[in-house]
Tab-separated table of N, CA, C and O in Angstrom:
chain	number	residue	atom	x	y	z
A	2	MET	N	2.654	-81.539	-97.535
A	2	MET	CA	3.738	-82.593	-97.353
A	2	MET	C	2.800	-84.087	-97.351
A	2	MET	O	2.036	-84.272	-97.179
A	3	GLU	N	3.288	-84.539	-98.501
A	3	GLU	CA	2.424	-86.319	-98.809
A	3	GLU	C	2.844	-87.228	-98.302
A	3	GLU	O	4.611	-87.313	-97.977
A	4	LYS	N	2.298	-87.953	-97.613
A	4	LYS	CA	2.540	-89.426	-97.042
A	4	LYS	C	2.164	-90.926	-97.081
A	4	LYS	O	1.153	-90.706	-98.570
A	5	ILE	N	2.114	-91.460	-97.208
A	5	ILE	CA	1.784	-92.776	-97.849
A	5	ILE	C	1.466	-93.999	-96.468
A	5	ILE	O	2.176	-93.075	-95.535
A	6	LEU	N	1.177	-95.012	-96.340
A	6	LEU	CA	0.836	-95.821	-95.309
A	6	LEU	C	1.699	-97.245	-95.628
A	6	LEU	O	1.690	-97.482	-96.797
A	7	ILE	N	1.630	-98.139	-94.804
A	7	ILE	CA	2.488	-99.002	-94.996
A	7	ILE	C	2.093	-100.069	-93.897
A	7	ILE	O	2.428	-99.890	-92.786
A	8	ASN	N	1.528	-101.149	-94.566
A	8	ASN	CA	0.680	-102.004	-93.849
A	8	ASN	C	2.106	-103.505	-92.748
A	8	ASN	O	2.302	-103.617	-94.159
A	9	ILE	N	2.412	-103.084	-92.061
A	9	ILE	CA	3.102	-104.367	-91.823
A	9	ILE	C	2.433	-105.866	-90.999
A	9	ILE	O	1.189	-105.627	-89.742
A	10	ILE	N	2.568	-106.987	-91.129
A	10	ILE	CA	2.401	-107.577	-89.783
A	10	ILE	C	3.230	-108.469	-89.657
A	10	ILE	O	4.530	-109.082	-90.231
A	11	ASP	N	2.851	-108.052	-88.353
A	11	ASP	CA	4.365	-108.999	-87.332
A	11	ASP	C	4.558	-110.203	-87.653
A	11	ASP	O	3.962	-110.960	-87.779
A	12	GLN	N	5.723	-110.960	-86.528
A	12	GLN	CA	5.780	-112.703	-86.629
A	12	GLN	C	4.536	-113.026	-85.822
A	12	GLN	O	4.182	-114.095	-85.698
A	13	ASN	N	4.005	-112.135	-85.277
A	13	ASN	CA	3.093	-112.785	-84.231
A	13	ASN	C	1.667	-112.768	-85.141
A	13	ASN	O	0.324	-113.236	-84.484
A	14	GLY	N	1.419	-112.328	-86.148
A	14	GLY	CA	0.129	-112.223	-87.133
A	14	GLY	C	-0.627	-110.693	-87.041
A	14	GLY	O	-1.475	-110.789	-87.168
A	15	GLU	N	-0.225	-109.796	-85.539
A	15	GLU	CA	-0.798	-108.758	-86.205
A	15	GLU	C	0.130	-107.473	-86.523
A	15	GLU	O	0.570	-107.433	-87.150
A	16	LYS	N	-1.479	-106.480	-86.799
A	16	LYS	CA	-1.210	-105.834	-87.821
A	16	LYS	C	-0.829	-104.339	-87.704
A	16	LYS	O	-1.289	-103.677	-86.107
A	17	HIS	N	-0.365	-104.070	-88.004
A	17	HIS	CA	0.218	-102.341	-87.282
A	17	HIS	C	0.058	-101.752	-88.770
A	17	HIS	O	0.960	-101.552	-90.008
A	18	VAL	N	0.190	-99.822	-88.576
A	18	VAL	CA	0.161	-99.466	-89.947
A	18	VAL	C	0.799	-98.259	-89.589
A	18	VAL	O	0.603	-97.389	-88.318
A	19	LEU	N	2.056	-97.948	-90.900
A	19	LEU	CA	3.037	-97.022	-90.446
A	19	LEU	C	2.542	-96.166	-91.180
A	19	LEU	O	1.802	-96.191	-92.404
A	20	GLU	N	2.020	-94.138	-91.043
A	20	GLU	CA	2.988	-93.078	-92.133
A	20	GLU	C	3.762	-92.779	-92.316
A	20	GLU	O	4.684	-92.599	-91.351
A	21	THR	N	4.047	-92.553	-93.376
A	21	THR	CA	5.368	-91.610	-93.568
A	21	THR	C	5.390	-90.721	-94.482
A	21	THR	O	4.742	-90.742	-95.537
A	22	ASN	N	6.084	-89.545	-94.631
A	22	ASN	CA	6.428	-88.587	-95.523
A	22	ASN	C	6.631	-88.836	-96.657
A	22	ASN	O	8.117	-89.406	-96.600
A	23	LEU	N	6.110	-88.451	-97.443
A	23	LEU	CA	7.511	-89.370	-99.210
A	23	LEU	C	8.961	-88.824	-99.084
A	23	LEU	O	9.677	-88.839	-99.759
A	24	ASP	N	9.011	-87.711	-99.026
A	24	ASP	CA	10.170	-86.780	-99.069
A	24	ASP	C	10.989	-86.493	-98.123
A	24	ASP	O	11.806	-86.255	-97.416
A	25	SER	N	10.905	-88.025	-96.744
A	25	SER	CA	12.043	-88.466	-95.723
A	25	SER	C	13.429	-88.676	-96.102
A	25	SER	O	14.234	-88.628	-95.005
A	26	GLY	N	13.606	-88.932	-97.648
A	26	GLY	CA	14.426	-89.688	-98.094
A	26	GLY	C	15.127	-91.116	-97.144
A	26	GLY	O	16.367	-91.414	-97.375
A	27	LEU	N	14.520	-91.861	-96.909
A	27	LEU	CA	14.580	-93.104	-96.305
A	27	LEU	C	14.293	-94.077	-97.004
A	27	LEU	O	13.504	-94.017	-97.572
A	28	ASN	N	14.675	-95.009	-96.752
A	28	ASN	CA	14.475	-96.226	-97.358
A	28	ASN	C	13.050	-97.269	-96.924
A	28	ASN	O	12.939	-96.668	-95.440
A	29	LEU	N	12.777	-98.101	-96.527
A	29	LEU	CA	11.908	-98.500	-96.268
A	29	LEU	C	11.871	-99.437	-94.762
A	29	LEU	O	11.181	-98.878	-94.263
A	30	MET	N	12.942	-100.162	-95.194
A	30	MET	CA	13.922	-100.092	-94.068
A	30	MET	C	13.985	-99.902	-92.385
A	30	MET	O	13.384	-100.141	-91.075
A	31	GLU	N	14.469	-98.538	-92.665
A	31	GLU	CA	14.467	-96.887	-92.257
A	31	GLU	C	13.545	-96.985	-91.423
A	31	GLU	O	13.061	-96.404	-90.293
A	32	VAL	N	12.421	-96.889	-91.857
A	32	VAL	CA	11.024	-96.640	-91.835
A	32	VAL	C	10.283	-97.254	-90.272
A	32	VAL	O	9.964	-96.958	-89.420
A	33	VAL	N	9.957	-98.612	-90.796
A	33	VAL	CA	9.635	-99.318	-89.870
A	33	VAL	C	10.889	-99.847	-88.830
A	33	VAL	O	10.251	-100.194	-87.780
A	34	ARG	N	11.664	-99.695	-89.168
A	34	ARG	CA	13.019	-99.551	-87.888
A	34	ARG	C	13.050	-98.849	-86.873
A	34	ARG	O	12.991	-98.745	-85.465
A	35	ASP	N	12.462	-97.625	-87.277
A	35	ASP	CA	12.418	-96.068	-86.673
A	35	ASP	C	10.560	-96.651	-86.143
A	35	ASP	O	10.762	-95.863	-85.247
A	36	GLU	N	9.883	-97.305	-86.381
A	36	GLU	CA	8.625	-97.423	-85.744
A	36	GLU	C	8.880	-98.652	-84.368
A	36	GLU	O	7.739	-98.936	-83.584
A	37	GLY	N	10.558	-98.802	-84.234
A	37	GLY	CA	10.219	-99.919	-83.062
A	37	GLY	C	11.084	-101.142	-83.428
A	37	GLY	O	10.923	-101.993	-82.970
A	38	PHE	N	10.716	-101.616	-84.836
A	38	PHE	CA	10.889	-102.897	-84.670
A	38	PHE	C	12.427	-103.678	-85.225
A	38	PHE	O	12.762	-102.472	-85.814
A	39	GLN	N	12.662	-104.671	-84.883
A	39	GLN	CA	13.978	-105.195	-84.483
A	39	GLN	C	14.280	-105.158	-86.038
A	39	GLN	O	14.335	-106.520	-86.605
A	40	MET	N	15.154	-104.312	-86.675
A	40	MET	CA	15.482	-104.796	-87.957
A	40	MET	C	16.875	-103.776	-88.735
A	40	MET	O	17.224	-102.609	-87.934
A	41	GLY	N	18.008	-104.400	-89.617
A	41	GLY	CA	19.120	-102.854	-89.668
A	41	GLY	C	20.181	-103.019	-89.253
A	41	GLY	O	20.863	-102.578	-88.979
A	42	ASN	N	20.605	-104.608	-89.031
A	42	ASN	CA	21.679	-104.469	-88.063
A	42	ASN	C	22.781	-104.319	-89.025
A	42	ASN	O	24.224	-104.298	-88.673
A	43	CYS	N	23.216	-104.729	-90.086
A	43	CYS	CA	24.066	-104.055	-91.110
A	43	CYS	C	24.024	-102.311	-91.767
A	43	CYS	O	24.738	-101.574	-92.203
A	44	GLY	N	22.856	-101.652	-91.234
A	44	GLY	CA	23.288	-100.082	-91.550
A	44	GLY	C	22.165	-100.215	-92.860
A	44	GLY	O	22.150	-98.926	-93.376
A	45	GLY	N	21.093	-101.085	-93.217
A	45	GLY	CA	21.070	-100.924	-94.786
A	45	GLY	C	21.846	-101.364	-95.765
A	45	GLY	O	21.828	-100.868	-97.133
A	46	MET	N	22.619	-102.184	-95.860
A	46	MET	CA	23.562	-102.677	-96.734
A	46	MET	C	23.969	-104.051	-97.427
A	46	MET	O	24.721	-103.812	-98.452
A	47	ALA	N	22.132	-104.553	-97.113
A	47	ALA	CA	21.991	-105.826	-97.933
A	47	ALA	C	22.807	-106.732	-98.090
A	47	ALA	O	23.252	-107.771	-98.199
A	48	LEU	N	23.899	-106.977	-96.178
A	48	LEU	CA	24.470	-108.178	-95.855
A	48	LEU	C	23.959	-108.944	-94.761
A	48	LEU	O	24.763	-110.106	-94.244
A	49	CYS	N	22.765	-108.541	-93.948
A	49	CYS	CA	22.544	-108.862	-92.776
A	49	CYS	C	21.488	-110.446	-92.999
A	49	CYS	O	20.607	-110.805	-92.193
A	50	ALA	N	20.459	-109.412	-93.623
A	50	ALA	CA	18.910	-110.102	-93.773
A	50	ALA	C	18.464	-109.994	-93.070
A	50	ALA	O	17.203	-110.315	-92.435
A	51	SER	N	18.205	-108.765	-91.981
A	51	SER	CA	17.834	-108.606	-91.086
A	51	SER	C	16.556	-108.011	-91.129
A	51	SER	O	15.400	-107.636	-90.664
A	52	CYS	N	16.652	-107.326	-92.203
A	52	CYS	CA	14.874	-106.796	-92.786
A	52	CYS	C	14.058	-107.566	-93.951
A	52	CYS	O	13.197	-106.801	-94.715
A	53	HIS	N	14.181	-108.892	-93.766
A	53	HIS	CA	14.006	-109.610	-94.724
A	53	HIS	C	12.626	-109.778	-94.569
A	53	HIS	O	11.580	-109.897	-93.354
A	54	CYS	N	11.612	-108.793	-95.454
A	54	CYS	CA	9.809	-109.381	-95.410
A	54	CYS	C	9.589	-110.101	-96.780
A	54	CYS	O	9.914	-110.197	-97.863
A	55	TYR	N	8.282	-110.494	-96.264
A	55	TYR	CA	8.040	-110.972	-97.751
A	55	TYR	C	6.969	-109.474	-98.306
A	55	TYR	O	6.283	-108.746	-96.962
A	56	ILE	N	6.715	-109.134	-99.737
A	56	ILE	CA	5.908	-107.994	-100.435
A	56	ILE	C	4.560	-108.440	-100.226
A	56	ILE	O	5.118	-109.620	-101.818
A	57	GLN	N	3.489	-108.704	-100.149
A	57	GLN	CA	2.128	-109.086	-99.880
A	57	GLN	C	1.337	-108.900	-100.835
A	57	GLN	O	0.862	-109.565	-101.845
A	58	ASN	N	1.476	-107.895	-101.363
A	58	ASN	CA	0.336	-107.053	-102.764
A	58	ASN	C	1.789	-106.673	-104.077
A	58	ASN	O	2.804	-106.536	-103.620
A	59	SER	N	1.585	-106.958	-105.503
A	59	SER	CA	2.176	-106.368	-106.102
A	59	SER	C	1.584	-104.810	-106.214
A	59	SER	O	0.830	-103.702	-106.826
A	60	HIS	N	3.107	-104.127	-105.806
A	60	HIS	CA	3.408	-103.549	-105.970
A	60	HIS	C	4.827	-103.279	-107.012
A	60	HIS	O	6.019	-103.631	-107.305
A	61	ASP	N	4.679	-101.101	-107.740
A	61	ASP	CA	5.686	-101.434	-108.258
A	61	ASP	C	7.132	-100.718	-107.180
A	61	ASP	O	7.173	-99.962	-107.345
A	62	ILE	N	7.761	-101.837	-107.236
A	62	ILE	CA	9.092	-102.178	-106.418
A	62	ILE	C	9.853	-101.897	-107.551
A	62	ILE	O	9.974	-102.865	-108.185
A	63	ASN	N	10.822	-101.629	-107.369
A	63	ASN	CA	12.112	-101.789	-107.798
A	63	ASN	C	12.940	-103.235	-108.150
A	63	ASN	O	12.558	-103.518	-107.020
A	64	LYS	N	13.439	-102.936	-108.777
A	64	LYS	CA	14.169	-104.509	-108.996
A	64	LYS	C	15.535	-105.066	-108.178
A	64	LYS	O	15.660	-103.767	-107.531
A	65	LYS	N	14.983	-105.918	-107.535
A	65	LYS	CA	16.269	-106.284	-106.631
A	65	LYS	C	18.035	-105.919	-107.548
A	65	LYS	O	18.184	-106.570	-108.717
A	66	SER	N	18.768	-105.614	-106.460
A	66	SER	CA	19.888	-105.476	-107.498
A	66	SER	C	20.681	-107.551	-107.013
A	66	SER	O	20.570	-108.225	-106.242
A	67	LYS	N	22.575	-107.063	-107.292
A	67	LYS	CA	22.594	-107.917	-107.673
A	67	LYS	C	23.244	-108.702	-105.908
A	67	LYS	O	23.207	-109.786	-105.344
A	68	ALA	N	23.224	-107.843	-105.341
A	68	ALA	CA	23.347	-108.434	-103.985
A	68	ALA	C	22.750	-108.340	-103.133
A	68	ALA	O	22.616	-109.222	-102.505
A	69	GLU	N	21.311	-108.155	-102.912
A	69	GLU	CA	20.289	-108.624	-102.310
A	69	GLU	C	20.055	-109.624	-102.862
A	69	GLU	O	19.675	-111.333	-102.014
A	70	GLU	N	19.852	-110.210	-104.317
A	70	GLU	CA	20.004	-111.401	-105.045
A	70	GLU	C	20.623	-112.256	-104.434
A	70	GLU	O	19.874	-113.540	-103.497
A	71	ASP	N	21.576	-112.231	-103.954
A	71	ASP	CA	22.336	-112.970	-103.214
A	71	ASP	C	22.137	-113.202	-102.448
A	71	ASP	O	22.768	-114.300	-101.493
A	72	MET	N	22.160	-112.446	-101.465
A	72	MET	CA	22.125	-112.441	-100.276
A	72	MET	C	20.672	-113.446	-99.543
A	72	MET	O	20.452	-114.455	-99.440
A	73	LEU	N	18.913	-112.727	-100.827
A	73	LEU	CA	18.019	-113.434	-100.613
A	73	LEU	C	18.877	-115.542	-101.011
A	73	LEU	O	17.492	-116.449	-100.474
A	74	ASN	N	19.317	-115.713	-101.813
A	74	ASN	CA	19.265	-116.739	-101.949
A	74	ASN	C	20.174	-117.727	-101.054
A	74	ASN	O	19.872	-119.021	-100.888
A	75	GLN	N	20.250	-117.465	-100.489
A	75	GLN	CA	21.160	-118.084	-98.914
A	75	GLN	C	19.948	-118.040	-98.021
A	75	GLN	O	20.398	-119.064	-96.799
A	76	LEU	N	18.782	-117.626	-98.194
A	76	LEU	CA	18.210	-117.189	-96.632
A	76	LEU	C	17.053	-118.771	-97.175
A	76	LEU	O	16.913	-119.500	-98.146
A	77	HIS	N	16.921	-120.005	-95.898
A	77	HIS	CA	15.785	-120.660	-96.510
A	77	HIS	C	14.803	-120.936	-96.010
A	77	HIS	O	14.087	-121.584	-96.866
A	78	ASN	N	14.381	-119.928	-96.208
A	78	ASN	CA	12.744	-119.388	-96.452
A	78	ASN	C	12.983	-117.792	-97.442
A	78	ASN	O	11.378	-117.602	-96.827
A	79	SER	N	13.322	-117.593	-97.847
A	79	SER	CA	13.108	-116.250	-99.278
A	79	SER	C	12.388	-117.340	-100.009
A	79	SER	O	12.222	-118.060	-100.519
A	80	ASN	N	11.599	-116.484	-101.024
A	80	ASN	CA	10.712	-117.130	-102.053
A	80	ASN	C	10.313	-115.828	-102.924
A	80	ASN	O	11.334	-114.673	-102.592
A	81	LEU	N	9.456	-116.024	-103.872
A	81	LEU	CA	9.540	-114.835	-105.502
A	81	LEU	C	8.890	-113.174	-104.522
A	81	LEU	O	9.006	-112.335	-105.355
A	82	GLU	N	8.410	-113.549	-102.959
A	82	GLU	CA	7.480	-112.450	-102.828
A	82	GLU	C	9.022	-111.580	-101.580
A	82	GLU	O	8.857	-110.583	-101.127
A	83	SER	N	9.708	-112.145	-101.571
A	83	SER	CA	10.747	-111.448	-100.070
A	83	SER	C	11.756	-110.644	-100.999
A	83	SER	O	12.300	-110.421	-101.929
A	84	ARG	N	12.162	-110.355	-100.059
A	84	ARG	CA	12.684	-109.063	-100.408
A	84	ARG	C	13.240	-107.626	-98.794
A	84	ARG	O	12.585	-108.480	-97.932
A	85	LEU	N	14.783	-107.800	-99.115
A	85	LEU	CA	15.108	-106.950	-97.889
A	85	LEU	C	14.677	-105.529	-98.633
A	85	LEU	O	14.913	-104.451	-98.996
A	86	ILE	N	14.333	-105.526	-97.389
A	86	ILE	CA	13.696	-103.743	-97.362
A	86	ILE	C	14.189	-102.646	-97.261
A	86	ILE	O	14.002	-101.785	-97.997
A	87	CYS	N	15.817	-102.832	-96.748
A	87	CYS	CA	16.372	-102.150	-96.677
A	87	CYS	C	17.303	-101.048	-98.437
A	87	CYS	O	17.416	-100.213	-98.255
A	88	GLN	N	16.415	-102.061	-99.384
A	88	GLN	CA	17.027	-101.698	-100.278
A	88	GLN	C	15.787	-100.873	-101.621
A	88	GLN	O	15.840	-100.776	-102.906
A	89	ILE	N	14.517	-101.097	-100.928
A	89	ILE	CA	13.177	-100.571	-101.873
A	89	ILE	C	13.012	-98.632	-100.719
A	89	ILE	O	12.999	-99.040	-99.692
A	90	PRO	N	13.804	-97.673	-101.744
A	90	PRO	CA	13.766	-95.949	-101.303
A	90	PRO	C	12.020	-96.072	-101.450
A	90	PRO	O	11.204	-96.523	-101.659
A	91	ILE	N	11.647	-95.128	-100.165
A	91	ILE	CA	10.075	-94.551	-100.605
A	91	ILE	C	10.093	-94.143	-101.245
A	91	ILE	O	10.717	-92.967	-101.600
A	92	LYS	N	8.769	-94.328	-102.022
A	92	LYS	CA	7.958	-93.407	-102.912
A	92	LYS	C	6.560	-93.574	-102.901
A	92	LYS	O	6.277	-94.714	-102.183
A	93	LYS	N	5.957	-92.890	-104.213
A	93	LYS	CA	4.217	-92.833	-103.759
A	93	LYS	C	3.543	-94.427	-103.826
A	93	LYS	O	3.232	-94.074	-103.343
A	94	GLU	N	4.708	-94.709	-104.696
A	94	GLU	CA	3.973	-95.719	-105.119
A	94	GLU	C	3.782	-97.346	-104.165
A	94	GLU	O	3.391	-98.496	-104.401
A	95	LEU	N	4.270	-97.087	-103.208
A	95	LEU	CA	4.592	-97.944	-101.980
A	95	LEU	C	3.719	-98.253	-101.327
A	95	LEU	O	2.762	-98.477	-100.180
A	96	ASN	N	2.259	-96.729	-101.289
A	96	ASN	CA	1.452	-96.154	-100.627
A	96	ASN	C	0.305	-97.840	-100.728
A	96	ASN	O	-0.220	-98.344	-101.367
A	97	GLY	N	-0.076	-98.191	-99.223
A	97	GLY	CA	-1.182	-99.277	-99.232
A	97	GLY	C	0.178	-100.729	-99.403
A	97	GLY	O	-1.102	-101.755	-99.196
A	98	VAL	N	1.516	-100.269	-98.810
A	98	VAL	CA	2.451	-101.862	-99.042
A	98	VAL	C	1.680	-102.522	-98.260
A	98	VAL	O	1.901	-101.783	-97.028
A	99	VAL	N	2.345	-104.090	-98.358
A	99	VAL	CA	1.925	-104.874	-97.338
A	99	VAL	C	3.140	-106.129	-96.904
A	99	VAL	O	3.167	-106.414	-98.002
A	100	LEU	N	3.904	-106.113	-95.447
A	100	LEU	CA	4.779	-105.746	-95.741
A	100	LEU	C	4.688	-107.464	-94.246
A	100	LEU	O	4.199	-107.310	-92.883
A	101	ILE	N	5.027	-108.821	-94.814
A	101	ILE	CA	4.961	-109.487	-93.641
A	101	ILE	C	6.264	-109.716	-93.011
A	101	ILE	O	7.383	-110.281	-93.974
A	102	LEU	N	6.625	-108.863	-92.000
A	102	LEU	CA	7.448	-109.949	-90.880
A	102	LEU	C	8.552	-111.170	-91.238
A	102	LEU	O	7.766	-112.221	-90.907
A	103	VAL	N	9.478	-111.580	-90.923
A	103	VAL	CA	10.256	-112.346	-91.408
A	103	VAL	C	11.052	-113.372	-90.395
A	103	VAL	O	12.059	-112.218	-89.759
A	104	ASP	N	11.072	-113.975	-89.408
A	104	ASP	CA	11.617	-114.730	-88.655
A	104	ASP	C	12.935	-115.383	-89.105
A	104	ASP	O	12.748	-116.789	-89.825
A	105	ASP	N	14.296	-115.408	-89.980
A	105	ASP	CA	15.386	-115.627	-90.021
A	105	ASP	C	16.245	-116.026	-89.641
A	105	ASP	O	16.429	-116.109	-88.028
């Protein structure tokens, strides 16, 4: 079973490395939440922004949907690196991605 690594920098600046299976059928938020990080209040519907993160490096990540763009535009701290990670399915191209967790 093929796996990828996900690097997380939490709100305290601590680095965490998660390993997940590619064939899990999960999105990035579900993997991070299942490791004990608080997020996913809306269940992955791009409605609450509890999974707002900055993507630190340039990975081939799918484009933002209109719903995601609308939610990000409402946040005071969103920028070009902002994503709602509930909208990013787990795929091979994410291997090594760096997520910076954001307090909203």
